[in-house]
Short mmCIF file of C-alpha atoms in Angstrom, two decimals:
data_model
loop_
_atom_site.label_atom_id
_atom_site.label_comp_id
_atom_site.label_asym_id
_atom_site.label_seq_id
_atom_site.Cartn_x
_atom_site.Cartn_y
_atom_site.Cartn_z
CA MET G 14 -0.27 -29.79 40.32
CA THR G 15 -3.23 -27.57 40.98
CA ASP G 16 -4.49 -24.61 39.21
CA SER G 17 -3.85 -21.90 41.61
CA ASN G 18 -5.68 -19.56 39.44
CA ALA G 19 -8.98 -21.35 39.48
CA SER G 20 -11.88 -19.88 41.21
CA PRO G 21 -14.00 -22.40 43.52
CA ASP G 22 -17.12 -20.95 42.54
CA ALA G 23 -16.39 -20.79 38.84
CA LEU G 24 -17.61 -24.17 38.16
CA SER G 25 -20.54 -23.69 40.39
CA ARG G 26 -21.60 -20.33 38.15
CA ALA G 27 -20.80 -22.46 35.04
CA THR G 28 -23.34 -25.14 36.32
CA ALA G 29 -26.12 -22.60 37.21
CA ILE G 30 -25.88 -21.18 33.61
CA VAL G 31 -26.25 -24.59 32.03
CA GLU G 32 -29.22 -25.82 34.26
CA ALA G 33 -31.09 -22.40 33.59
CA ALA G 34 -30.52 -22.84 29.82
CA ALA G 35 -31.61 -26.77 30.05
CA THR G 36 -35.18 -25.41 30.98
CA ASP G 37 -35.62 -22.15 29.26
CA ALA G 38 -35.14 -22.13 25.21
CA ALA G 39 -34.56 -18.30 25.67
CA LYS G 40 -31.08 -18.91 27.54
CA ARG G 41 -29.46 -21.08 25.04
CA PRO G 42 -27.27 -19.45 22.12
CA THR G 43 -27.75 -19.75 18.47
CA ILE G 44 -24.30 -21.17 17.11
CA ALA G 45 -22.78 -21.49 13.74
CA GLY G 46 -19.71 -23.32 13.07
CA PHE G 47 -17.37 -22.46 10.49
CA PHE G 48 -14.78 -24.87 9.65
CA ASP G 49 -11.41 -24.45 8.15
CA GLU G 50 -9.79 -27.86 6.65
CA ALA G 51 -6.54 -26.20 5.87
CA THR G 52 -5.75 -25.72 9.77
CA ASN G 53 -8.56 -28.33 10.81
CA THR G 54 -10.05 -25.17 13.19
CA VAL G 55 -13.62 -24.45 13.75
CA THR G 56 -14.54 -20.98 14.23
CA TYR G 57 -17.82 -20.20 16.06
CA VAL G 58 -20.36 -17.36 15.72
CA VAL G 59 -22.43 -17.32 18.84
CA HIS G 60 -25.66 -14.89 19.20
CA ASP G 61 -28.40 -14.25 21.37
CA PRO G 62 -31.46 -14.80 19.35
CA GLN G 63 -33.23 -11.91 21.06
CA THR G 64 -31.17 -9.07 20.84
CA CYS G 65 -29.02 -10.36 17.90
CA GLU G 66 -25.58 -9.68 19.94
CA ALA G 67 -22.81 -12.16 19.08
CA ALA G 68 -19.66 -13.25 19.85
CA ILE G 69 -16.78 -14.86 17.47
CA ILE G 70 -14.44 -17.44 18.96
CA ASP G 71 -11.13 -18.69 17.36
CA SER G 72 -11.43 -16.98 14.18
CA VAL G 73 -8.87 -17.96 11.30
CA LEU G 74 -6.76 -15.84 9.03
CA ASP G 75 -5.50 -17.61 6.09
CA TYR G 76 -1.93 -18.02 5.47
CA ASP G 77 0.32 -19.18 2.89
CA ALA G 78 3.25 -20.32 4.46
CA ALA G 79 5.23 -20.88 1.31
CA ALA G 80 4.61 -17.38 -0.06
CA GLY G 81 4.27 -15.76 3.49
CA ARG G 82 1.08 -14.17 2.44
CA THR G 83 -2.34 -13.74 4.27
CA SER G 84 -5.64 -13.55 2.96
CA HIS G 85 -9.36 -13.46 4.32
CA ALA G 86 -11.54 -15.84 2.78
CA SER G 87 -12.17 -17.74 5.81
CA ALA G 88 -12.77 -14.37 7.77
CA GLU G 89 -15.14 -13.12 5.17
CA ARG G 90 -17.63 -16.11 5.60
CA VAL G 91 -17.77 -15.00 9.04
CA VAL G 92 -18.56 -11.60 7.76
CA GLU G 93 -21.16 -12.63 5.37
CA TYR G 94 -22.98 -14.78 8.10
CA VAL G 95 -22.99 -11.86 10.57
CA ASN G 96 -24.34 -9.71 8.10
CA SER G 97 -26.81 -11.85 6.70
CA LYS G 98 -28.33 -12.53 10.23
CA ASN G 99 -27.85 -8.60 11.22
CA LEU G 100 -25.95 -9.46 14.18
CA GLN G 101 -24.15 -7.02 16.42
CA VAL G 102 -20.79 -8.27 17.20
CA ILE G 103 -19.80 -7.48 20.87
CA TRP G 104 -16.94 -9.87 21.58
CA HIS G 105 -13.95 -11.31 19.68
CA ILE G 106 -12.92 -14.08 21.96
CA GLU G 107 -9.51 -16.51 21.82
CA THR G 108 -9.46 -19.78 23.89
CA HIS G 109 -5.79 -19.45 23.95
CA ALA G 110 -2.64 -18.39 21.79
CA HIS G 111 -3.21 -20.80 18.98
CA ALA G 112 -0.33 -22.85 17.56
CA ASP G 113 -1.79 -23.99 14.54
CA HIS G 114 -3.60 -20.91 12.82
CA LEU G 115 -3.20 -17.13 13.08
CA SER G 116 -6.23 -15.31 14.40
CA ALA G 117 -8.19 -12.76 12.09
CA ALA G 118 -9.48 -10.92 15.04
CA PRO G 119 -8.17 -7.48 14.23
CA TYR G 120 -9.53 -7.70 10.65
CA LEU G 121 -13.09 -8.94 12.05
CA GLN G 122 -12.80 -6.20 14.54
CA GLU G 123 -12.07 -3.57 11.66
CA LYS G 124 -15.11 -5.13 9.92
CA LEU G 125 -17.72 -5.82 12.52
CA GLY G 126 -16.52 -3.77 15.62
CA GLY G 127 -16.46 -5.59 19.00
CA LYS G 128 -13.83 -6.49 21.61
CA LEU G 129 -10.95 -8.56 21.60
CA ALA G 130 -10.34 -11.12 24.88
CA ILE G 131 -8.35 -13.83 26.01
CA GLY G 132 -7.52 -15.07 29.32
CA GLN G 133 -5.18 -13.12 31.88
CA GLN G 134 -2.70 -15.84 31.56
CA ILE G 135 -1.68 -14.76 28.30
CA THR G 136 1.08 -12.85 30.08
CA LEU G 137 2.69 -15.99 30.97
CA VAL G 138 2.92 -17.26 27.11
CA GLN G 139 3.79 -13.76 26.16
CA ASN G 140 6.99 -14.00 28.58
CA VAL G 141 7.77 -17.54 27.43
CA PHE G 142 7.46 -17.07 23.61
CA GLY G 143 8.90 -13.22 24.00
CA LYS G 144 12.27 -15.13 25.03
CA ILE G 145 11.91 -17.80 22.44
CA PHE G 146 11.53 -14.93 19.63
CA ASN G 147 13.98 -12.62 21.06
CA GLU G 148 11.44 -9.80 21.38
CA GLY G 149 12.90 -6.57 22.33
CA THR G 150 11.47 -4.32 25.08
CA GLU G 151 9.03 -2.68 22.76
CA PHE G 152 7.31 -5.94 22.93
CA GLU G 153 4.91 -5.55 25.70
CA ARG G 154 4.24 -8.97 27.82
CA ASP G 155 1.30 -7.52 29.75
CA GLY G 156 -1.85 -8.53 27.72
CA SER G 157 -2.26 -4.86 26.60
CA GLN G 158 -2.81 -6.19 22.84
CA PHE G 159 -6.21 -7.53 23.89
CA ASP G 160 -9.26 -5.27 25.06
CA HIS G 161 -9.91 -7.56 27.72
CA LEU G 162 -8.35 -10.30 29.78
CA PHE G 163 -10.60 -12.90 31.42
CA ALA G 164 -10.36 -14.32 34.78
CA ASP G 165 -11.25 -17.60 36.04
CA GLY G 166 -14.99 -17.43 37.03
CA GLU G 167 -15.71 -14.27 35.42
CA THR G 168 -18.99 -13.59 34.22
CA PHE G 169 -19.93 -11.76 30.99
CA SER G 170 -23.13 -11.36 28.89
CA ILE G 171 -23.91 -11.48 25.01
CA GLY G 172 -27.36 -9.96 25.03
CA THR G 173 -29.68 -11.70 27.33
CA LEU G 174 -27.41 -14.71 27.49
CA GLU G 175 -25.17 -15.48 30.40
CA GLY G 176 -21.30 -16.55 30.35
CA VAL G 177 -18.79 -17.59 32.30
CA ALA G 178 -15.03 -17.98 31.71
CA LEU G 179 -13.20 -20.97 33.00
CA HIS G 180 -9.48 -21.25 33.02
CA VAL G 181 -8.45 -24.96 32.06
CA PRO G 182 -4.61 -25.04 31.62
CA GLY G 183 -2.70 -27.93 30.51
CA HIS G 184 -2.40 -27.61 26.73
CA THR G 185 -0.98 -23.94 27.42
CA PRO G 186 -1.02 -22.26 30.73
CA ALA G 187 -3.35 -19.76 29.37
CA ASP G 188 -6.36 -22.08 27.74
CA MET G 189 -9.68 -21.05 28.55
CA ALA G 190 -13.39 -22.31 28.13
CA PHE G 191 -16.11 -20.23 27.83
CA VAL G 192 -19.73 -21.49 29.06
CA ILE G 193 -22.37 -19.53 27.27
CA GLY G 194 -26.18 -20.87 27.96
CA ASP G 195 -26.17 -24.61 27.56
CA ALA G 196 -22.78 -24.69 25.32
CA ALA G 197 -19.03 -24.63 26.38
CA PHE G 198 -16.53 -23.74 24.15
CA VAL G 199 -13.46 -25.66 25.36
CA GLY G 200 -10.79 -24.75 22.75
CA ASP G 201 -7.89 -26.98 22.55
CA THR G 202 -8.57 -29.04 25.69
CA ILE G 203 -11.01 -32.04 24.41
CA PHE G 204 -11.90 -33.52 21.13
CA MET G 205 -14.29 -35.82 19.76
CA PRO G 206 -14.46 -38.88 21.69
CA ASP G 207 -12.91 -41.15 19.22
CA TYR G 208 -10.11 -38.76 18.99
CA GLY G 209 -9.28 -37.75 22.35
CA THR G 210 -7.30 -34.92 24.07
CA ALA G 211 -4.95 -32.31 23.14
CA ARG G 212 -1.31 -32.44 23.32
CA ALA G 213 0.35 -30.90 26.38
CA ASP G 214 4.01 -30.73 25.28
CA PHE G 215 4.32 -26.95 24.17
CA PRO G 216 6.08 -24.46 26.22
CA GLY G 217 4.34 -24.18 29.61
CA GLY G 218 2.21 -27.31 28.69
CA ASP G 219 1.54 -29.80 31.70
CA ALA G 220 -0.28 -33.33 30.91
CA ARG G 221 -1.33 -33.53 34.79
CA GLN G 222 -3.03 -29.89 34.72
CA LEU G 223 -4.57 -30.91 31.46
CA PHE G 224 -6.32 -33.88 33.11
CA ARG G 225 -7.51 -31.84 36.12
CA SER G 226 -8.83 -29.09 33.57
CA ILE G 227 -10.63 -31.77 31.27
CA ARG G 228 -12.30 -33.42 34.59
CA ARG G 229 -13.16 -29.86 35.55
CA LEU G 230 -15.10 -29.30 32.31
CA LEU G 231 -16.29 -32.75 32.39
CA SER G 232 -18.07 -31.91 35.92
CA LEU G 233 -20.59 -29.91 34.07
CA PRO G 234 -24.15 -31.24 33.80
CA ARG G 235 -24.04 -34.24 31.42
CA GLU G 236 -26.51 -32.65 28.90
CA THR G 237 -23.85 -29.50 28.47
CA ARG G 238 -23.14 -29.03 24.75
CA LEU G 239 -19.30 -29.29 23.77
CA PHE G 240 -18.05 -27.15 21.07
CA LEU G 241 -14.35 -28.09 20.26
CA CYS G 242 -11.77 -25.96 18.26
CA HIS G 243 -10.47 -28.78 15.94
CA ASP G 244 -11.38 -32.10 14.44
CA TYR G 245 -8.74 -34.37 12.63
CA LYS G 246 -11.06 -37.35 11.64
CA ALA G 247 -10.37 -40.38 13.91
CA PRO G 248 -9.44 -43.39 11.78
CA GLY G 249 -12.53 -44.95 10.55
CA ARG G 250 -14.58 -41.82 10.54
CA ASP G 251 -15.36 -40.09 7.19
CA ASP G 252 -16.97 -36.65 8.36
CA TYR G 253 -15.36 -33.64 10.37
CA ALA G 254 -17.55 -33.34 13.65
CA TRP G 255 -17.05 -30.63 16.42
CA GLU G 256 -19.95 -30.75 18.72
CA THR G 257 -20.32 -33.26 21.55
CA THR G 258 -21.73 -33.46 25.20
CA VAL G 259 -20.25 -33.94 28.67
CA GLY G 260 -22.19 -37.12 28.94
CA GLN G 261 -20.54 -38.69 25.55
CA GLN G 262 -17.08 -37.15 26.55
CA ARG G 263 -17.49 -39.04 29.78
CA ASP G 264 -19.01 -42.22 28.55
CA GLY G 265 -16.68 -42.77 25.65
CA ASN G 266 -13.49 -40.43 25.55
CA VAL G 267 -10.39 -42.85 24.37
CA HIS G 268 -8.34 -40.88 26.47
CA VAL G 269 -10.30 -39.47 29.60
CA ARG G 270 -13.69 -41.25 29.76
CA ASP G 271 -14.44 -42.00 33.55
CA GLY G 272 -12.42 -44.83 34.98
CA ILE G 273 -9.10 -43.13 33.45
CA SER G 274 -6.96 -42.32 36.24
CA GLU G 275 -4.70 -39.11 36.11
CA ASP G 276 -1.45 -41.24 36.37
CA ASP G 277 -2.63 -43.36 33.44
CA PHE G 278 -3.63 -40.45 31.47
CA VAL G 279 -0.38 -38.43 32.13
CA GLU G 280 1.83 -41.73 31.12
CA MET G 281 -0.58 -41.97 27.88
CA ARG G 282 -0.29 -38.33 26.90
CA THR G 283 3.37 -37.97 27.65
CA SER G 284 4.39 -40.71 25.79
CA ARG G 285 2.15 -39.89 22.74
CA ASP G 286 3.45 -36.15 22.78
CA ALA G 287 6.81 -37.63 22.44
CA THR G 288 5.86 -38.87 18.80
CA LEU G 289 4.33 -35.88 17.37
CA GLY G 290 6.04 -33.25 15.42
CA MET G 291 5.48 -29.18 15.84
CA PRO G 292 2.38 -27.79 14.31
CA LYS G 293 3.42 -26.68 10.86
CA LEU G 294 2.46 -23.36 11.50
CA ILE G 295 3.45 -22.97 14.98
CA LEU G 296 6.36 -20.16 14.55
CA PRO G 297 3.89 -17.80 12.52
CA SER G 298 0.89 -18.42 14.69
CA VAL G 299 2.42 -17.92 17.98
CA GLN G 300 4.38 -14.97 16.84
CA ILE G 301 1.24 -13.28 15.70
CA ASN G 302 -1.60 -14.71 18.20
CA ILE G 303 0.43 -13.35 21.20
CA ARG G 304 0.31 -9.57 19.61
CA GLY G 305 -3.59 -10.44 19.53
CA GLY G 306 -3.33 -11.30 15.98
CA HIS G 307 -1.53 -7.98 14.62
CA LEU G 308 1.68 -8.63 12.59
CA PRO G 309 5.01 -7.43 13.91
CA ASP G 310 5.40 -3.42 12.91
CA PRO G 311 6.66 -3.03 9.68
CA GLU G 312 10.48 -2.35 8.95
CA ASP G 313 11.76 0.79 7.06
CA ASN G 314 10.83 -0.89 3.83
CA GLY G 315 7.36 -1.22 4.89
CA VAL G 316 7.29 -4.74 5.32
CA SER G 317 6.68 -6.97 8.32
CA TYR G 318 8.61 -9.89 9.17
CA ILE G 319 8.13 -13.02 10.96
CA LYS G 320 11.00 -14.36 12.80
CA ILE G 321 12.16 -18.30 12.39
CA PRO G 322 14.26 -19.20 15.47
CA VAL G 323 16.46 -22.07 14.30
CA ASN G 324 16.68 -24.90 16.80
CA ALA G 325 14.98 -23.50 19.45
CA LEU G 326 12.18 -25.85 19.66
#
């Protein structure tokens, strides 16, 4: 299987951006990571030191599943950082419609401004999960809940920093990675070298496609910094970690380092995924995240409700 939506020029654009940043410090972003241990998720604030324009990537809305209650402690850490640095938020970027946490993008937009963006293949995910949740015709499946839909190879800027979006499907059909200067924010594709790779058994996922997406990312220059969406601490490692490099991944990733074939990866990934349970927050998370982080419209009593489809996944 190949990605018919991949631009043949996208990787060369991304490589050129990384190479330019490698020789010019002014083209490298300042990056702060905020780790949410409850969901093992890292939110990033990426900014241009020259202009103070910034992007927030993969924000987290705190959610108490037992009480059905949302809160904003994780998001407020981001707000406090942005304000302390006098940053101007231009983008709120989602690497995909997450299955393990709710997005805080609408809350952060209200506090900080900026446009909400995701990959254009989000419409595929909306169609699949629109059926699973039996959403009515009032639920638009055209990505209109977002301000911008990134195409593969599309370039963008954060102040003077150059960026390019890369379509990296496999975990879901809509996963994107974002190269900004010498850094790549790779979402749920690859984890720390000692932990491996993301699962590929969600609706629309595909292990073979995931392998090809990862190898595409690992075709970037070896010095490219990779910022991961999650960490789960591999056995024997005591600390959480979420930054690595292309070179470290190619040399040592336990699932997809150089020398591991596509067929071997697919066999491993498929067998491993068959043993995994669903993420504990998948039903509320996906239901909210396909809406751009917005809760379903309140019913006549003023309360929003999340559906729990029984025996559907």
